[in-house]
Amino acid sequence: MNTATFETLVEVMKARHSVRKYETGVEIPRSELDEILELAASAPSSWNLQHWRFLVVTNQEKKERLLPLAYNQQQVVDASAVIIVLGDVKANLAVRDIYGKALEEGLINQQVFDIMVNQVEGAYASNSEIGMKEAILNASLASMQLMLAAKAKGYDTCPMGGIDRDGIVKECNIPDRYYPVMMLTLGKASTPAHATGRLPLSDLVINESF
Ligand SMILES: Cc1cc2nc3c(=O)[nH]c(=O)nc-3n(C[C@H](O)[C@H](O)[C@H](O)COP(=O)(O)O)c2cc1C
């Protein structure tokens, strides 16, 4: 990675803010949307279980139906796309597929396959809370990558946790394996995001120990 790469990354990270006012009627080409989603899906995840799914809504009528489920946050209908980032609460069920593919591709050997399967199945069997915790944790990482990738492609986003999750599950027929972690709007800003501040590092960093 060279200095220019770093500077570009810094520029994108600093430019990303939560945009709530969008140009209406803008269609994002599917190829660009897919590029953004691919980058989101390159996020790291616990045991590489890739706990995220992206429910993409671009149909205007469907966005209108999501509006009350986002407590009437106008960006839901104005943005080009609404992406409901889902977390897989039963990601352990994917372990054999994911590591089976890695085995087939020669990325790992049988011994590593067995170890990973045992670890994941053991962890999920011994802790009833792990499924939800891992779903939220890992889907959030993909969400962050999605927002940065979108910004780098010239789009803006707004993450939303102020949503009626039960209502969204019903409206979108989401199977109980998936939990709506957050909703993201994606589109072209019509008005820049309002300025926000950040706490200074002196409030945020604890060196060595409390
Ligand atoms: C998990 C999460 C939930 C959020 N929920 C909402 C929301 O429901 N509506 C909204 O307008 N902004 C929401 N935001 C955006 C925050 O208000 C925003 O990120 C914060 O004020 C910092 O501003 P910035 O993103 O523009 O830098 C949410 C952000 C996060 C990370």
mmCIF file of C-alpha atoms and ligand atoms in Angstrom:
data_model
loop_
_atom_site.group_PDB
_atom_site.id
_atom_site.type_symbol
_atom_site.label_atom_id
_atom_site.label_comp_id
_atom_site.label_asym_id
_atom_site.label_seq_id
_atom_site.Cartn_x
_atom_site.Cartn_y
_atom_site.Cartn_z
ATOM 1 C CA MET A 1 0.000 0.000 0.000
ATOM 2 C CA ASN A 2 1.441 3.338 -1.004
ATOM 3 C CA THR A 3 0.882 6.845 0.351
ATOM 4 C CA ALA A 4 -1.640 7.682 -2.371
ATOM 5 C CA THR A 5 -3.767 4.687 -1.345
ATOM 6 C CA PHE A 6 -3.724 5.846 2.246
ATOM 7 C CA GLU A 7 -4.656 9.393 1.293
ATOM 8 C CA THR A 8 -7.552 8.159 -0.841
ATOM 9 C CA LEU A 9 -8.812 6.032 2.016
ATOM 10 C CA VAL A 10 -8.568 8.937 4.450
ATOM 11 C CA GLU A 11 -10.442 11.139 1.981
ATOM 12 C CA VAL A 12 -13.262 8.621 1.644
ATOM 13 C CA MET A 13 -13.470 8.002 5.386
ATOM 14 C CA LYS A 14 -13.573 11.697 6.166
ATOM 15 C CA ALA A 15 -16.101 12.429 3.431
ATOM 16 C CA ARG A 16 -18.612 9.811 4.594
ATOM 17 C CA HIS A 17 -21.420 11.277 6.618
ATOM 18 C CA SER A 18 -25.013 10.285 7.158
ATOM 19 C CA VAL A 19 -27.007 11.853 4.349
ATOM 20 C CA ARG A 20 -30.747 12.211 4.880
ATOM 21 C CA LYS A 21 -31.704 14.229 1.798
ATOM 22 C CA TYR A 22 -31.426 12.533 -1.596
ATOM 23 C CA GLU A 23 -32.082 13.355 -5.223
ATOM 24 C CA THR A 24 -35.219 11.444 -6.117
ATOM 25 C CA GLY A 25 -35.587 9.310 -9.232
ATOM 26 C CA VAL A 26 -31.898 8.356 -9.429
ATOM 27 C CA GLU A 27 -31.310 4.775 -10.530
ATOM 28 C CA ILE A 28 -28.019 3.170 -9.494
ATOM 29 C CA PRO A 29 -26.809 0.798 -12.229
ATOM 30 C CA ARG A 30 -26.987 -2.786 -10.969
ATOM 31 C CA SER A 31 -23.291 -3.288 -11.798
ATOM 32 C CA GLU A 32 -22.341 -0.431 -9.449
ATOM 33 C CA LEU A 33 -24.669 -1.683 -6.739
ATOM 34 C CA ASP A 34 -23.136 -5.144 -7.039
ATOM 35 C CA GLU A 35 -19.636 -3.691 -6.878
ATOM 36 C CA ILE A 36 -20.541 -1.932 -3.621
ATOM 37 C CA LEU A 37 -22.118 -5.096 -2.206
ATOM 38 C CA GLU A 38 -19.080 -7.201 -3.189
ATOM 39 C CA LEU A 39 -16.833 -4.779 -1.322
ATOM 40 C CA ALA A 40 -19.153 -4.872 1.685
ATOM 41 C CA ALA A 41 -18.948 -8.658 1.614
ATOM 42 C CA SER A 42 -15.159 -8.542 1.703
ATOM 43 C CA ALA A 43 -15.383 -7.576 5.390
ATOM 44 C CA PRO A 44 -13.736 -9.821 7.951
ATOM 45 C CA SER A 45 -15.985 -12.123 9.979
ATOM 46 C CA SER A 46 -15.671 -14.531 12.868
ATOM 47 C CA TRP A 47 -14.485 -17.860 11.471
ATOM 48 C CA ASN A 48 -15.151 -16.337 8.029
ATOM 49 C CA LEU A 49 -18.805 -17.276 8.453
ATOM 50 C CA GLN A 50 -19.904 -14.134 6.552
ATOM 51 C CA HIS A 51 -22.932 -13.515 8.731
ATOM 52 C CA TRP A 52 -24.338 -10.755 6.461
ATOM 53 C CA ARG A 53 -27.108 -10.784 3.883
ATOM 54 C CA PHE A 54 -28.244 -7.722 1.960
ATOM 55 C CA LEU A 55 -31.935 -7.245 1.306
ATOM 56 C CA VAL A 56 -31.957 -4.667 -1.484
ATOM 57 C CA VAL A 57 -35.101 -2.636 -2.107
ATOM 58 C CA THR A 58 -35.241 -0.263 -5.080
ATOM 59 C CA ASN A 59 -38.913 -0.552 -6.030
ATOM 60 C CA GLN A 60 -40.633 2.718 -5.124
ATOM 61 C CA GLU A 61 -43.822 1.089 -3.825
ATOM 62 C CA LYS A 62 -41.804 -1.247 -1.616
ATOM 63 C CA LYS A 63 -39.815 1.711 -0.261
ATOM 64 C CA GLU A 64 -43.135 3.462 0.518
ATOM 65 C CA ARG A 65 -44.167 0.386 2.525
ATOM 66 C CA LEU A 66 -40.883 0.514 4.450
ATOM 67 C CA LEU A 67 -41.378 4.208 5.319
ATOM 68 C CA PRO A 68 -43.588 3.694 8.406
ATOM 69 C CA LEU A 69 -41.301 0.831 9.470
ATOM 70 C CA ALA A 70 -38.465 3.371 9.605
ATOM 71 C CA TYR A 71 -40.666 5.734 11.633
ATOM 72 C CA ASN A 72 -41.264 7.909 8.562
ATOM 73 C CA GLN A 73 -37.652 8.829 7.952
ATOM 74 C CA GLN A 74 -38.026 10.454 4.542
ATOM 75 C CA GLN A 75 -34.670 9.215 3.220
ATOM 76 C CA VAL A 76 -36.196 5.738 2.889
ATOM 77 C CA VAL A 77 -38.407 6.840 -0.007
ATOM 78 C CA ASP A 78 -36.100 9.458 -1.536
ATOM 79 C CA ALA A 79 -32.881 7.398 -1.749
ATOM 80 C CA SER A 80 -32.254 5.180 -4.771
ATOM 81 C CA ALA A 81 -31.991 2.023 -2.696
ATOM 82 C CA VAL A 82 -32.726 0.802 0.785
ATOM 83 C CA ILE A 83 -30.494 -1.990 1.948
ATOM 84 C CA ILE A 84 -31.572 -3.959 4.975
ATOM 85 C CA VAL A 85 -28.443 -5.566 6.341
ATOM 86 C CA LEU A 86 -29.375 -8.889 7.877
ATOM 87 C CA GLY A 87 -27.312 -10.864 10.337
ATOM 88 C CA ASP A 88 -27.305 -14.656 10.150
ATOM 89 C CA VAL A 89 -28.132 -15.820 13.679
ATOM 90 C CA LYS A 90 -27.478 -19.424 12.677
ATOM 91 C CA ALA A 91 -24.225 -18.829 10.816
ATOM 92 C CA ASN A 92 -22.889 -22.077 12.291
ATOM 93 C CA LEU A 93 -25.064 -23.844 9.715
ATOM 94 C CA ALA A 94 -22.838 -22.396 6.978
ATOM 95 C CA VAL A 95 -19.555 -23.718 8.341
ATOM 96 C CA ARG A 96 -19.479 -26.974 6.357
ATOM 97 C CA ASP A 97 -20.292 -25.203 3.081
ATOM 98 C CA ILE A 98 -17.743 -22.450 3.585
ATOM 99 C CA TYR A 99 -14.913 -24.708 4.730
ATOM 100 C CA GLY A 100 -15.940 -27.455 2.297
ATOM 101 C CA LYS A 101 -15.404 -25.003 -0.552
ATOM 102 C CA ALA A 102 -12.054 -23.928 0.902
ATOM 103 C CA LEU A 103 -11.065 -27.611 1.117
ATOM 104 C CA GLU A 104 -12.119 -28.212 -2.493
ATOM 105 C CA GLU A 105 -10.143 -25.181 -3.635
ATOM 106 C CA GLY A 106 -7.052 -26.403 -1.802
ATOM 107 C CA LEU A 107 -7.001 -23.396 0.552
ATOM 108 C CA ILE A 108 -7.076 -25.684 3.602
ATOM 109 C CA ASN A 109 -6.506 -29.365 4.321
ATOM 110 C CA GLN A 110 -8.835 -31.906 5.937
ATOM 111 C CA GLN A 111 -7.287 -31.355 9.362
ATOM 112 C CA VAL A 112 -8.031 -27.621 9.274
ATOM 113 C CA PHE A 113 -11.551 -28.356 7.999
ATOM 114 C CA ASP A 114 -12.197 -30.651 10.983
ATOM 115 C CA ILE A 115 -10.782 -28.159 13.470
ATOM 116 C CA MET A 116 -12.876 -25.260 12.146
ATOM 117 C CA VAL A 117 -16.086 -27.281 12.019
ATOM 118 C CA ASN A 118 -15.533 -28.501 15.586
ATOM 119 C CA GLN A 119 -14.749 -25.028 16.854
ATOM 120 C CA VAL A 120 -17.784 -23.401 15.284
ATOM 121 C CA GLU A 121 -20.233 -26.157 16.152
ATOM 122 C CA GLY A 122 -18.860 -26.334 19.698
ATOM 123 C CA ALA A 123 -19.051 -22.577 20.225
ATOM 124 C CA TYR A 124 -22.619 -22.283 18.935
ATOM 125 C CA ALA A 125 -23.776 -25.331 20.930
ATOM 126 C CA SER A 126 -22.343 -24.077 24.219
ATOM 127 C CA ASN A 127 -23.662 -20.511 24.217
ATOM 128 C CA SER A 128 -27.248 -19.582 23.493
ATOM 129 C CA GLU A 129 -26.443 -15.895 22.942
ATOM 130 C CA ILE A 130 -23.633 -16.332 20.470
ATOM 131 C CA GLY A 131 -25.845 -16.493 17.383
ATOM 132 C CA MET A 132 -27.378 -13.040 17.827
ATOM 133 C CA LYS A 133 -24.186 -11.424 19.107
ATOM 134 C CA GLU A 134 -22.148 -12.675 16.173
ATOM 135 C CA ALA A 135 -24.874 -11.744 13.693
ATOM 136 C CA ILE A 136 -24.943 -8.126 14.875
ATOM 137 C CA LEU A 137 -21.177 -7.824 15.280
ATOM 138 C CA ASN A 138 -20.254 -9.175 11.876
ATOM 139 C CA ALA A 139 -23.113 -7.670 9.851
ATOM 140 C CA SER A 140 -22.111 -4.289 11.295
ATOM 141 C CA LEU A 141 -18.606 -4.659 9.870
ATOM 142 C CA ALA A 142 -20.045 -5.342 6.416
ATOM 143 C CA SER A 143 -22.355 -2.343 6.817
ATOM 144 C CA MET A 144 -19.402 -0.069 7.486
ATOM 145 C CA GLN A 145 -17.596 -1.366 4.423
ATOM 146 C CA LEU A 146 -20.713 -0.859 2.359
ATOM 147 C CA MET A 147 -20.932 2.788 3.414
ATOM 148 C CA LEU A 148 -17.281 3.451 2.593
ATOM 149 C CA ALA A 149 -17.476 1.640 -0.753
ATOM 150 C CA ALA A 150 -20.597 3.631 -1.634
ATOM 151 C CA LYS A 151 -18.850 6.887 -0.805
ATOM 152 C CA ALA A 152 -15.856 5.906 -2.933
ATOM 153 C CA LYS A 153 -18.280 5.268 -5.846
ATOM 154 C CA GLY A 154 -19.816 8.728 -5.449
ATOM 155 C CA TYR A 155 -22.905 7.777 -3.464
ATOM 156 C CA ASP A 156 -24.033 8.600 0.028
ATOM 157 C CA THR A 157 -25.611 6.547 2.757
ATOM 158 C CA CYS A 158 -27.403 6.797 6.070
ATOM 159 C CA PRO A 159 -27.279 3.952 8.564
ATOM 160 C CA MET A 160 -30.538 3.538 10.460
ATOM 161 C CA GLY A 161 -31.181 1.684 13.671
ATOM 162 C CA GLY A 162 -34.431 3.528 14.316
ATOM 163 C CA ILE A 163 -36.501 0.867 12.604
ATOM 164 C CA ASP A 164 -39.361 -1.451 13.482
ATOM 165 C CA ARG A 165 -37.550 -4.764 13.131
ATOM 166 C CA ASP A 166 -40.595 -6.956 13.717
ATOM 167 C CA GLY A 167 -42.535 -4.964 11.139
ATOM 168 C CA ILE A 168 -39.686 -5.280 8.620
ATOM 169 C CA VAL A 169 -39.476 -9.035 9.177
ATOM 170 C CA LYS A 170 -43.206 -9.315 8.403
ATOM 171 C CA GLU A 171 -43.174 -6.915 5.449
ATOM 172 C CA CYS A 172 -40.189 -8.572 3.752
ATOM 173 C CA ASN A 173 -40.937 -12.189 4.750
ATOM 174 C CA ILE A 174 -37.529 -12.467 6.418
ATOM 175 C CA PRO A 175 -36.909 -16.022 7.663
ATOM 176 C CA ASP A 176 -36.186 -16.336 11.398
ATOM 177 C CA ARG A 177 -32.593 -17.271 10.636
ATOM 178 C CA TYR A 178 -31.917 -13.584 9.835
ATOM 179 C CA TYR A 179 -32.084 -10.514 12.078
ATOM 180 C CA PRO A 180 -32.425 -7.008 10.581
ATOM 181 C CA VAL A 181 -29.302 -5.382 12.001
ATOM 182 C CA MET A 182 -29.698 -2.029 10.308
ATOM 183 C CA MET A 183 -31.221 -0.304 7.349
ATOM 184 C CA LEU A 184 -29.039 1.731 5.001
ATOM 185 C CA THR A 185 -30.163 4.256 2.452
ATOM 186 C CA LEU A 186 -28.027 4.627 -0.651
ATOM 187 C CA GLY A 187 -28.243 7.345 -3.250
ATOM 188 C CA LYS A 188 -27.121 10.721 -4.530
ATOM 189 C CA ALA A 189 -27.139 13.462 -1.904
ATOM 190 C CA SER A 190 -29.282 16.514 -2.654
ATOM 191 C CA THR A 191 -28.192 18.258 0.539
ATOM 192 C CA PRO A 192 -24.956 17.472 2.348
ATOM 193 C CA ALA A 193 -25.099 15.769 5.730
ATOM 194 C CA HIS A 194 -25.212 18.056 8.720
ATOM 195 C CA ALA A 195 -21.925 18.458 10.516
ATOM 196 C CA THR A 196 -21.163 16.191 13.447
ATOM 197 C CA GLY A 197 -18.313 16.275 15.916
ATOM 198 C CA ARG A 198 -16.264 13.548 17.488
ATOM 199 C CA LEU A 199 -14.923 13.094 21.004
ATOM 200 C CA PRO A 200 -11.202 13.763 21.313
ATOM 201 C CA LEU A 201 -8.826 10.825 21.531
ATOM 202 C CA SER A 202 -8.100 11.820 25.113
ATOM 203 C CA ASP A 203 -11.671 10.756 25.963
ATOM 204 C CA LEU A 204 -11.542 7.632 23.846
ATOM 205 C CA VAL A 205 -8.216 5.971 24.393
ATOM 206 C CA ILE A 206 -7.227 4.055 27.466
ATOM 207 C CA ASN A 207 -3.578 3.188 27.404
ATOM 208 C CA GLU A 208 -2.655 -0.230 28.754
ATOM 209 C CA SER A 209 -5.418 -0.473 31.385
ATOM 210 C CA PHE A 210 -8.115 1.478 33.231
HETATM 211 C C1 LIG B 1 -26.231 1.892 14.301
HETATM 212 C C2 LIG B 1 -26.605 3.274 13.845
HETATM 213 C C3 LIG B 1 -27.943 3.652 13.851
HETATM 214 C C4 LIG B 1 -28.311 4.902 13.365
HETATM 215 N N1 LIG B 1 -29.643 5.197 13.263
HETATM 216 C C5 LIG B 1 -30.018 6.333 12.626
HETATM 217 C C6 LIG B 1 -31.383 6.569 12.334
HETATM 218 O O1 LIG B 1 -32.264 5.771 12.625
HETATM 219 N N2 LIG B 1 -31.684 7.716 11.673
HETATM 220 C C7 LIG B 1 -30.745 8.618 11.294
HETATM 221 O O2 LIG B 1 -31.115 9.631 10.684
HETATM 222 N N3 LIG B 1 -29.443 8.422 11.555
HETATM 223 C C8 LIG B 1 -29.047 7.296 12.201
HETATM 224 N N4 LIG B 1 -27.723 7.045 12.419
HETATM 225 C C9 LIG B 1 -26.709 8.016 11.977
HETATM 226 C C10 LIG B 1 -26.026 8.728 13.143
HETATM 227 O O3 LIG B 1 -26.877 9.707 13.662
HETATM 228 C C11 LIG B 1 -24.711 9.332 12.619
HETATM 229 O O4 LIG B 1 -23.870 8.295 12.174
HETATM 230 C C12 LIG B 1 -23.952 10.128 13.676
HETATM 231 O O5 LIG B 1 -24.712 11.231 14.113
HETATM 232 C C13 LIG B 1 -22.615 10.649 13.146
HETATM 233 O O6 LIG B 1 -22.803 11.421 11.983
HETATM 234 P P1 LIG B 1 -22.170 11.032 10.576
HETATM 235 O O7 LIG B 1 -22.559 9.612 10.249
HETATM 236 O O8 LIG B 1 -22.788 12.006 9.615
HETATM 237 O O9 LIG B 1 -20.695 11.186 10.671
HETATM 238 C C14 LIG B 1 -27.326 5.822 12.936
HETATM 239 C C15 LIG B 1 -25.983 5.431 12.971
HETATM 240 C C16 LIG B 1 -25.631 4.187 13.388
HETATM 241 C C17 LIG B 1 -24.188 3.786 13.341
#
